[in-house]
Coordinates of C-alpha atoms in Angstrom, one line a residue:
Chain A
M955 CA 44.0 7.2 24.0
K956 CA 41.3 5.7 26.1
P957 CA 39.9 2.4 24.9
R958 CA 36.5 4.1 24.9
H959 CA 37.7 6.7 22.4
K960 CA 39.2 4.0 20.3
K961 CA 35.9 2.2 20.2
L962 CA 34.1 5.4 19.3
I963 CA 36.4 6.0 16.4
A964 CA 36.0 2.3 15.3
V965 CA 32.2 2.5 15.4
S966 CA 31.9 5.8 13.7
G967 CA 34.4 4.7 11.1
G968 CA 32.6 1.5 10.5
V969 CA 29.3 3.3 10.0
T970 CA 30.8 5.8 7.6
L971 CA 32.4 3.0 5.6
L972 CA 29.1 1.1 5.5
V973 CA 27.2 4.2 4.3
V974 CA 29.7 4.9 1.6
A975 CA 29.7 1.3 0.5
G976 CA 26.0 1.1 0.5
L977 CA 25.7 4.3 -1.5
L978 CA 28.2 3.0 -4.1
V979 CA 26.4 -0.3 -4.4
L980 CA 23.1 1.5 -4.8
N981 CA 24.5 3.8 -7.4
A982 CA 25.7 0.8 -9.4
F983 CA 22.3 -0.8 -9.2
R984 CA 20.6 2.5 -10.0
S985 CA 19.3 1.5 -13.4
N986 CA 17.9 -1.7 -12.0
L987 CA 15.9 0.1 -9.4
V988 CA 14.1 2.2 -11.9
Y989 CA 10.4 1.5 -11.8
F990 CA 9.5 2.8 -15.3
R991 CA 11.0 4.1 -18.5
S992 CA 10.2 7.3 -20.4
P993 CA 9.0 7.3 -24.1
T994 CA 12.3 8.7 -25.2
E995 CA 14.2 5.8 -23.5
I996 CA 12.0 3.2 -25.1
L997 CA 11.8 4.7 -28.6
S998 CA 15.6 5.4 -28.8
G999 CA 16.3 1.7 -28.1
E1000 CA 18.2 2.6 -24.9
V1001 CA 16.4 -0.2 -23.1
S1002 CA 15.4 -3.5 -24.4
T1003 CA 11.8 -3.5 -25.6
Q1004 CA 11.5 -7.2 -25.6
G1005 CA 9.1 -8.6 -23.0
V1006 CA 7.1 -6.7 -20.4
L1007 CA 8.2 -3.2 -19.5
R1008 CA 6.8 -0.2 -17.8
L1009 CA 6.3 3.1 -19.6
G1010 CA 5.8 6.2 -17.6
G1011 CA 5.0 9.9 -18.4
M1012 CA 2.2 12.3 -18.8
V1013 CA -1.1 11.5 -20.4
D1014 CA -1.1 13.9 -23.3
K1015 CA -3.9 16.5 -23.2
G1016 CA -6.8 15.7 -25.5
S1017 CA -5.3 12.3 -26.4
V1018 CA -7.7 10.0 -24.4
K1019 CA -10.1 8.2 -26.6
K1020 CA -12.6 5.9 -24.9
I1021 CA -14.2 3.3 -27.1
P1022 CA -18.0 3.4 -26.4
D1023 CA -19.7 0.5 -24.7
S1024 CA -16.4 -1.1 -23.6
L1025 CA -13.5 -0.6 -21.2
K1026 CA -11.2 -0.1 -24.1
V1027 CA -9.2 3.1 -24.0
E1028 CA -6.4 4.7 -26.1
F1029 CA -4.2 7.5 -25.1
K1030 CA -0.7 9.0 -25.7
V1031 CA 2.0 9.0 -23.0
T1032 CA 4.6 11.8 -23.4
D1033 CA 7.7 13.0 -21.7
F1034 CA 7.4 16.2 -23.7
Q1035 CA 10.0 14.9 -26.2
K1036 CA 8.5 11.7 -27.6
C1037 CA 5.0 10.2 -27.5
I1038 CA 3.8 6.6 -27.4
T1039 CA 0.3 5.5 -28.1
V1040 CA -1.1 3.2 -25.4
R1041 CA -4.0 0.8 -25.7
Y1042 CA -5.6 -0.6 -22.6
E1043 CA -8.7 -2.5 -21.6
G1044 CA -9.8 -2.3 -18.0
I1045 CA -10.7 -0.1 -15.1
L1046 CA -8.6 3.1 -14.9
P1047 CA -7.5 4.5 -11.4
D1048 CA -9.4 7.5 -10.1
L1049 CA -6.5 9.8 -10.7
F1050 CA -6.1 8.9 -14.3
R1051 CA -6.5 12.2 -16.0
E1052 CA -5.2 14.1 -19.1
G1053 CA -2.2 16.1 -18.2
Q1054 CA -1.3 13.9 -15.2
G1055 CA 1.3 11.3 -14.6
V1056 CA 0.7 7.7 -15.5
I1057 CA 2.7 4.4 -15.4
T1058 CA 1.6 1.6 -17.8
Q1059 CA 2.8 -1.9 -17.8
G1060 CA 2.7 -4.0 -21.0
R1061 CA 4.5 -4.7 -24.3
L1062 CA 5.6 -2.5 -27.1
Q1063 CA 4.2 -3.9 -30.4
P1064 CA 6.2 -3.8 -33.7
D1065 CA 4.0 -0.9 -34.8
K1066 CA 5.3 1.1 -31.8
V1067 CA 1.9 1.0 -30.0
F1068 CA 2.2 0.0 -26.4
V1069 CA -0.4 -2.5 -25.3
A1070 CA -0.8 -2.3 -21.5
D1071 CA -2.3 -4.7 -19.1
Q1072 CA -2.0 -2.4 -16.1
V1073 CA -2.4 1.4 -15.8
L1074 CA -1.3 3.2 -12.6
A1075 CA -1.8 6.9 -11.9
K1076 CA 1.2 8.8 -10.6
H1077 CA 0.4 12.1 -8.9
D1078 CA 2.6 15.0 -7.9
E1079 CA 3.5 16.2 -4.4
K1080 CA 1.1 19.1 -4.5
Y1081 CA -2.0 19.1 -2.2
M1082 CA -4.5 22.0 -2.1
P1083 CA -8.2 22.7 -1.9
P1084 CA -10.1 22.8 -5.2
E1085 CA -10.7 26.6 -4.8
V1086 CA -7.0 27.3 -4.6
A1087 CA -6.4 25.0 -7.6
N1088 CA -9.0 26.9 -9.6
S1089 CA -7.5 30.2 -8.9
L1090 CA -4.1 28.9 -10.1
K1091 CA -5.6 27.7 -13.4
G1092 CA -5.3 29.8 -16.5
K1093 CA -1.6 29.5 -16.5
A1094 CA -1.9 26.0 -18.0
G1095 CA 0.7 25.1 -20.7
P1096 CA 0.1 24.2 -24.3
K1097 CA -2.8 21.9 -24.9
S1098 CA -1.1 18.9 -26.4
A1099 CA 2.6 18.1 -26.4
C1100 CA 2.2 15.4 -29.0
E1101 CA 0.3 17.5 -31.5
T1102 CA 2.2 20.8 -31.4
S1103 CA 5.9 20.4 -30.9
L1104 CA 6.4 16.9 -32.3
Chain B
M1200 CA -22.1 18.8 5.4
N1201 CA -24.3 16.1 6.9
W1202 CA -23.2 13.1 8.7
S1203 CA -23.9 10.4 6.1
E1204 CA -21.9 12.5 3.6
F1205 CA -19.2 12.7 6.2
F1206 CA -19.0 9.0 6.7
A1207 CA -19.2 8.3 3.0
M1208 CA -15.9 10.3 2.5
G1209 CA -16.7 11.0 -1.1
G1210 CA -16.8 7.2 -1.9
Y1211 CA -13.5 6.5 -0.2
A1212 CA -15.0 5.4 3.1
L1213 CA -13.4 2.0 3.1
Y1214 CA -9.9 3.4 2.5
V1215 CA -10.2 6.5 4.8
W1216 CA -11.9 4.8 7.7
G1217 CA -9.8 1.7 7.2
S1218 CA -6.7 3.9 7.7
Y1219 CA -8.0 5.6 10.8
A1220 CA -9.1 2.3 12.2
A1221 CA -5.6 0.8 11.5
A1222 CA -4.1 3.8 13.3
A1223 CA -6.4 3.4 16.3
I1224 CA -5.6 -0.3 16.6
V1225 CA -1.8 0.2 16.3
L1226 CA -1.8 3.0 18.9
L1227 CA -4.0 1.0 21.3
L1228 CA -1.9 -2.2 20.9
N1229 CA 1.2 -0.2 21.7
V1230 CA -0.2 0.9 25.0
V1231 CA -1.6 -2.5 25.8
A1232 CA 1.7 -4.3 25.0
A1233 CA 3.7 -1.8 27.2
R1234 CA 1.2 -2.3 30.1
R1235 CA 1.3 -6.1 29.8
R1236 CA 5.1 -6.1 29.8
E1237 CA 5.1 -4.0 33.0
Q1238 CA 2.6 -6.3 34.6
S1239 CA 4.5 -9.4 33.8
V1240 CA 7.7 -7.8 35.2
R1241 CA 5.9 -6.8 38.4
R1242 CA 4.6 -10.3 38.8
E1243 CA 8.1 -11.7 38.4
L1244 CA 9.3 -9.3 41.0
Q1245 CA 6.6 -10.3 43.4
N1246 CA 7.6 -13.9 43.0
L1247 CA 11.2 -13.0 43.7
Q1248 CA 10.2 -11.2 46.9
T1249 CA 8.1 -14.1 48.2
L1250 CA 11.0 -16.5 47.5
N1251 CA 13.5 -14.3 49.2
P1252 CA 11.8 -11.9 51.6
S1253 CA 15.0 -10.8 53.3
D1254 CA 16.2 -9.4 50.0
S1255 CA 19.9 -9.1 49.1
E1256 CA 21.8 -6.0 47.9
Chain C
M1111 CA 30.0 14.9 31.1
F1112 CA 30.3 11.2 31.8
D1113 CA 29.8 11.7 35.5
F1114 CA 26.8 13.8 34.8
L1115 CA 25.3 11.1 32.5
H1116 CA 26.0 8.5 35.2
K1117 CA 24.1 10.4 37.8
Y1118 CA 21.0 11.3 35.9
A1119 CA 20.9 8.4 33.5
S1120 CA 21.2 6.0 36.3
P1121 CA 18.3 3.5 35.9
R1122 CA 17.0 4.4 39.3
N1123 CA 16.7 8.1 38.8
F1124 CA 15.4 7.6 35.3
Y1125 CA 12.7 5.2 36.6
D1126 CA 11.3 7.8 39.0
F1127 CA 11.6 10.7 36.5
A1128 CA 9.8 8.7 33.8
G1129 CA 7.0 7.9 36.2
I1130 CA 6.3 11.6 36.7
L1131 CA 6.7 12.4 33.0
I1132 CA 4.4 9.7 31.6
P1133 CA 1.0 11.1 32.7
W1134 CA 1.8 14.6 31.5
L1135 CA 3.0 13.4 28.1
A1136 CA 0.0 11.1 27.8
G1137 CA -2.3 14.1 28.4
V1138 CA -0.4 16.1 25.8
T1139 CA -0.9 13.2 23.3
V1140 CA -4.6 13.0 23.9
V1141 CA -5.0 16.8 23.4
L1142 CA -2.9 16.9 20.2
L1143 CA -4.6 13.8 18.8
A1144 CA -8.0 15.5 19.4
I1145 CA -7.0 18.7 17.7
G1146 CA -5.3 16.8 14.8
L1147 CA -8.3 14.6 14.2
Y1148 CA -10.7 17.5 14.4
Q1149 CA -8.7 19.5 11.9
G1150 CA -7.9 16.5 9.7
L1151 CA -11.4 15.1 9.5
F1152 CA -13.6 18.2 9.8
L1153 CA -11.7 21.4 8.9
A1154 CA -9.3 20.3 6.2
P1155 CA -10.7 20.6 2.7
P1156 CA -10.8 17.8 0.2
D1157 CA -7.8 17.8 -2.2
Y1158 CA -8.4 19.2 -5.7
Q1159 CA -7.2 15.9 -7.3
Q1160 CA -7.7 13.2 -4.6
G1161 CA -10.9 14.4 -3.0
Q1162 CA -11.6 13.1 0.5
S1163 CA -9.0 10.3 0.2
V1164 CA -6.4 12.9 1.0
R1165 CA -7.3 12.5 4.7
I1166 CA -5.4 9.3 4.7
M1167 CA -2.3 11.5 4.6
F1168 CA -2.8 12.7 8.2
I1169 CA -2.1 9.1 9.3
H1170 CA 0.1 7.8 6.6
V1171 CA 2.8 10.6 6.5
P1172 CA 3.2 10.9 10.3
A1173 CA 3.5 7.1 10.6
A1174 CA 6.1 7.0 7.8
W1175 CA 8.1 9.9 9.4
M1176 CA 8.0 8.1 12.8
S1177 CA 9.1 4.8 11.2
M1178 CA 12.3 6.6 10.3
F1179 CA 12.7 8.8 13.4
V1180 CA 12.3 5.8 15.7
Y1181 CA 14.9 3.9 13.8
M1182 CA 17.3 6.8 14.3
V1183 CA 16.6 6.8 18.0
L1184 CA 17.1 3.0 18.0
A1185 CA 20.4 3.2 16.1
G1186 CA 21.6 6.2 18.1
A1187 CA 20.8 4.5 21.4
G1188 CA 22.5 1.3 20.1
A1189 CA 25.6 3.3 19.3
V1190 CA 25.7 5.0 22.7
G1191 CA 25.3 1.6 24.3
L1192 CA 28.0 0.1 22.2
I1193 CA 30.6 2.8 23.0
W1194 CA 29.8 3.8 26.7
H1195 CA 28.1 0.6 27.8
L1196 CA 25.3 2.7 29.1
K1197 CA 22.6 0.3 30.3
L1198 CA 19.9 2.8 29.8
A1199 CA 20.9 3.3 26.1
E1200 CA 20.8 -0.5 25.5
M1201 CA 17.3 -0.6 27.0
T1202 CA 16.2 2.3 25.0
A1203 CA 17.1 0.6 21.7
A1204 CA 15.3 -2.6 22.8
A1205 CA 12.2 -0.6 23.9
A1206 CA 12.1 1.5 20.7
A1207 CA 12.1 -1.5 18.3
P1208 CA 8.5 -2.8 18.7
I1209 CA 7.1 0.8 18.6
G1210 CA 9.1 1.6 15.5
A1211 CA 8.0 -1.7 13.8
S1212 CA 4.3 -0.8 14.6
F1213 CA 4.7 2.6 13.0
T1214 CA 6.3 1.1 9.9
F1215 CA 3.5 -1.4 9.6
L1216 CA 1.0 1.4 9.9
A1217 CA 2.7 3.4 7.2
L1218 CA 2.7 0.4 4.9
V1219 CA -1.0 -0.5 5.6
T1220 CA -2.3 3.1 5.1
G1221 CA -0.1 3.5 2.1
S1222 CA -1.7 0.4 0.6
L1223 CA -5.2 1.7 1.5
W1224 CA -4.3 5.0 -0.2
G1225 CA -2.5 3.5 -3.2
K1226 CA -5.4 1.3 -4.2
P1227 CA -8.0 4.1 -5.0
M1228 CA -5.4 6.7 -6.2
W1229 CA -2.7 4.8 -8.0
G1230 CA -4.8 1.8 -8.9
T1231 CA -2.7 -0.7 -7.0
W1232 CA -2.3 -1.9 -3.4
W1233 CA 1.5 -2.4 -3.8
A1234 CA 4.3 -1.8 -6.3
W1235 CA 7.9 -2.8 -6.1
D1236 CA 9.2 0.7 -6.5
A1237 CA 12.2 2.0 -4.6
R1238 CA 10.2 3.9 -1.9
L1239 CA 7.8 1.1 -1.1
T1240 CA 10.5 -1.5 -1.2
S1241 CA 12.9 0.4 1.1
E1242 CA 10.2 1.0 3.6
L1243 CA 9.4 -2.7 3.6
I1244 CA 13.1 -3.4 4.2
L1245 CA 12.9 -1.0 7.2
L1246 CA 10.1 -3.3 8.7
F1247 CA 12.4 -6.3 8.2
L1248 CA 15.2 -4.5 10.0
Y1249 CA 13.0 -3.8 13.0
L1250 CA 11.8 -7.4 13.0
G1251 CA 15.4 -8.7 12.6
F1252 CA 16.5 -6.5 15.6
M1253 CA 13.6 -7.8 17.7
A1254 CA 14.4 -11.4 16.7
L1255 CA 18.0 -11.0 17.7
Q1256 CA 17.1 -9.5 21.1
A1257 CA 14.8 -12.5 21.7
A1258 CA 17.3 -15.1 20.5
I1259 CA 20.2 -14.0 22.8
D1260 CA 19.7 -14.5 26.5
D1261 CA 22.6 -12.5 27.8
P1262 CA 21.4 -8.9 27.7
K1263 CA 24.8 -7.5 27.1
R1264 CA 25.5 -9.7 24.1
A1265 CA 22.0 -9.1 22.8
A1266 CA 22.5 -5.4 23.0
R1267 CA 25.8 -5.5 21.2
A1268 CA 24.5 -7.7 18.4
G1269 CA 21.3 -5.6 18.1
A1270 CA 23.3 -2.3 18.0
L1271 CA 25.5 -3.6 15.2
L1272 CA 22.5 -4.7 13.1
A1273 CA 20.8 -1.4 13.7
L1274 CA 23.9 0.6 12.7
I1275 CA 24.3 -1.4 9.5
G1276 CA 20.6 -0.8 8.7
V1277 CA 21.0 3.0 9.0
V1278 CA 22.1 3.0 5.4
N1279 CA 18.4 2.3 4.6
I1280 CA 17.2 5.6 6.1
P1281 CA 18.7 8.0 3.4
V1282 CA 17.6 5.5 0.8
I1283 CA 14.0 5.7 1.9
H1284 CA 14.1 9.5 2.1
F1285 CA 15.9 10.1 -1.3
S1286 CA 14.4 7.1 -3.2
V1287 CA 11.8 9.4 -4.8
Q1288 CA 14.5 11.7 -6.1
W1289 CA 17.1 9.1 -7.1
W1290 CA 14.9 6.8 -9.1
N1291 CA 11.7 6.8 -11.1
T1292 CA 9.1 5.7 -8.6
L1293 CA 5.4 5.4 -8.5
H1294 CA 5.5 7.3 -5.2
Q1295 CA 5.5 11.0 -5.6
P1296 CA 8.4 13.2 -4.3
A1297 CA 8.4 14.7 -0.8
S1298 CA 5.8 17.5 -0.2
V1299 CA 7.1 18.8 3.1
S1300 CA 10.5 17.7 4.1
S1301 CA 12.6 18.3 1.0
I1302 CA 15.3 20.9 1.5
A1303 CA 14.2 22.9 -1.6
K1304 CA 10.8 23.3 -0.1
I1305 CA 11.7 24.7 3.3
G1306 CA 9.4 27.6 3.9
A1307 CA 7.3 26.7 0.9
P1308 CA 5.9 23.2 1.1
A1309 CA 3.9 21.9 -1.7
I1310 CA 0.9 21.4 0.6
H1311 CA -1.7 24.1 1.2
P1312 CA -1.6 25.3 4.9
S1313 CA -5.2 24.0 5.4
L1314 CA -3.9 20.5 4.8
L1315 CA -0.4 21.1 6.2
W1316 CA -1.5 22.0 9.7
P1317 CA -3.4 18.9 10.6
L1318 CA -0.5 16.9 9.2
L1319 CA 2.1 18.6 11.4
I1320 CA -0.2 18.4 14.5
M1321 CA -0.7 14.7 13.9
A1322 CA 3.0 14.2 13.5
I1323 CA 3.8 15.9 16.8
A1324 CA 1.0 13.9 18.4
F1325 CA 2.6 10.7 17.1
T1326 CA 6.0 11.8 18.4
V1327 CA 4.8 12.5 21.9
F1328 CA 2.9 9.2 21.8
F1329 CA 6.1 7.5 21.0
A1330 CA 7.8 9.1 24.0
V1331 CA 5.0 7.9 26.3
V1332 CA 5.1 4.3 25.1
L1333 CA 8.9 4.3 25.1
L1334 CA 9.0 5.5 28.7
M1335 CA 6.5 2.9 29.7
R1336 CA 8.5 0.2 28.2
L1337 CA 11.7 1.5 29.6
R1338 CA 10.3 1.5 33.1
A1339 CA 9.3 -2.1 32.8
E1340 CA 12.7 -3.0 31.3
I1341 CA 14.5 -1.1 34.2
L1342 CA 12.6 -3.1 36.8
H1343 CA 13.4 -6.3 35.0
R1344 CA 17.1 -5.7 34.6
E1345 CA 17.6 -4.3 38.1
R1346 CA 15.3 -7.0 39.7
Y1347 CA 18.0 -8.1 42.2
T1348 CA 18.7 -4.6 43.5
H1349 CA 17.5 -3.1 46.7
W1350 CA 15.8 0.0 45.3
V1351 CA 13.6 -2.1 43.0
A1352 CA 12.6 -4.2 46.0
E1353 CA 11.7 -1.0 47.8
R1354 CA 9.5 0.3 45.0
I1355 CA 7.7 -3.0 44.6
K1356 CA 6.8 -3.1 48.3
S1357 CA 5.2 0.3 48.3

């Protein structure tokens, strides 16, 4: 075997090993790389609710209540299995909407209300003009996940 | 659509134009840096030639 | 195949060939950028959710794609240089690094400018954003290594090793949005499930693809420019370089 071929095998072998090792390590740290938790995970006690955590899900339709003359707002976050009420005071991002994704950072109170100090909007990967979006409407799902099924 | 509306970008002017400006700067700097590198190499080569005009293989 | 490579990948032939290619590719870049910008800024409609801010996508997504593509070029060239000691491959890796770093930087900056109005934050330590930041550090580390080692052969070998180790990061960037809960949304165009049916309306997809091709050709132009300078530098004691400098 030519030395060059040996080196080719050594290099490709090394790369393969590194990739496998990297993937294994990443898999092990998977849970630590999670940016937010779902309402089900939080309410079931799967994750520690001590200290600051991030709660992510959909803003339940019809759940947003803005308190007049203030920046205070209350809404429900759902993963279509469980719901958590979130209280927040501050400016909401432009994409904060009912029926859209949201990630809130804060603390879970003993009464299971989540008091957030930061609200981030999470959007999906769909991009289209408004006319197309309008023509797709009408197939919308049930109004509120929190009020109906739960 | 009129021009002031176009530049306003629905209120996102800072973010949209900021992004396009960043892109313009990055593309331009890439070309400038590559040109500069070539110029400095050419200068180095000119110096080599004046030092050693007979030139060796 | 090796003889063939040696003949056409000889620095001298490549130098002349690149010199012919660069003006043509530069012309193509200008035309594509003009079409892409016109489509992206004038023809493309606002997004139904994000309004006009969606136009940041036409810069952000091509820059992010290029940040990964250039890295693969860098690592691939590094591997070829490591195995076959092809000088041209070593030079390609070194020339690609600053260009790739600049695309990564652009992707991060435009992502930040897009994230602030849409998500509500300039930055989040989610898996996608963090792994893209690691990519920038990989580029910078590679460049620092090249600058720190004087002997070009040893510099190329050390750089190639670093680049190959860093390849692990590329699938992490791509799949981060599927593997973990992230703030960043999943892929709209490049996921396997969406081939033939991307989640982007054609009116928004076309300017995106044209800008991506424009960025790719632009990369080729700057890479060839840098390679020509690098070839002159490394071959500075040879006869053919002296000939070309005289003329």
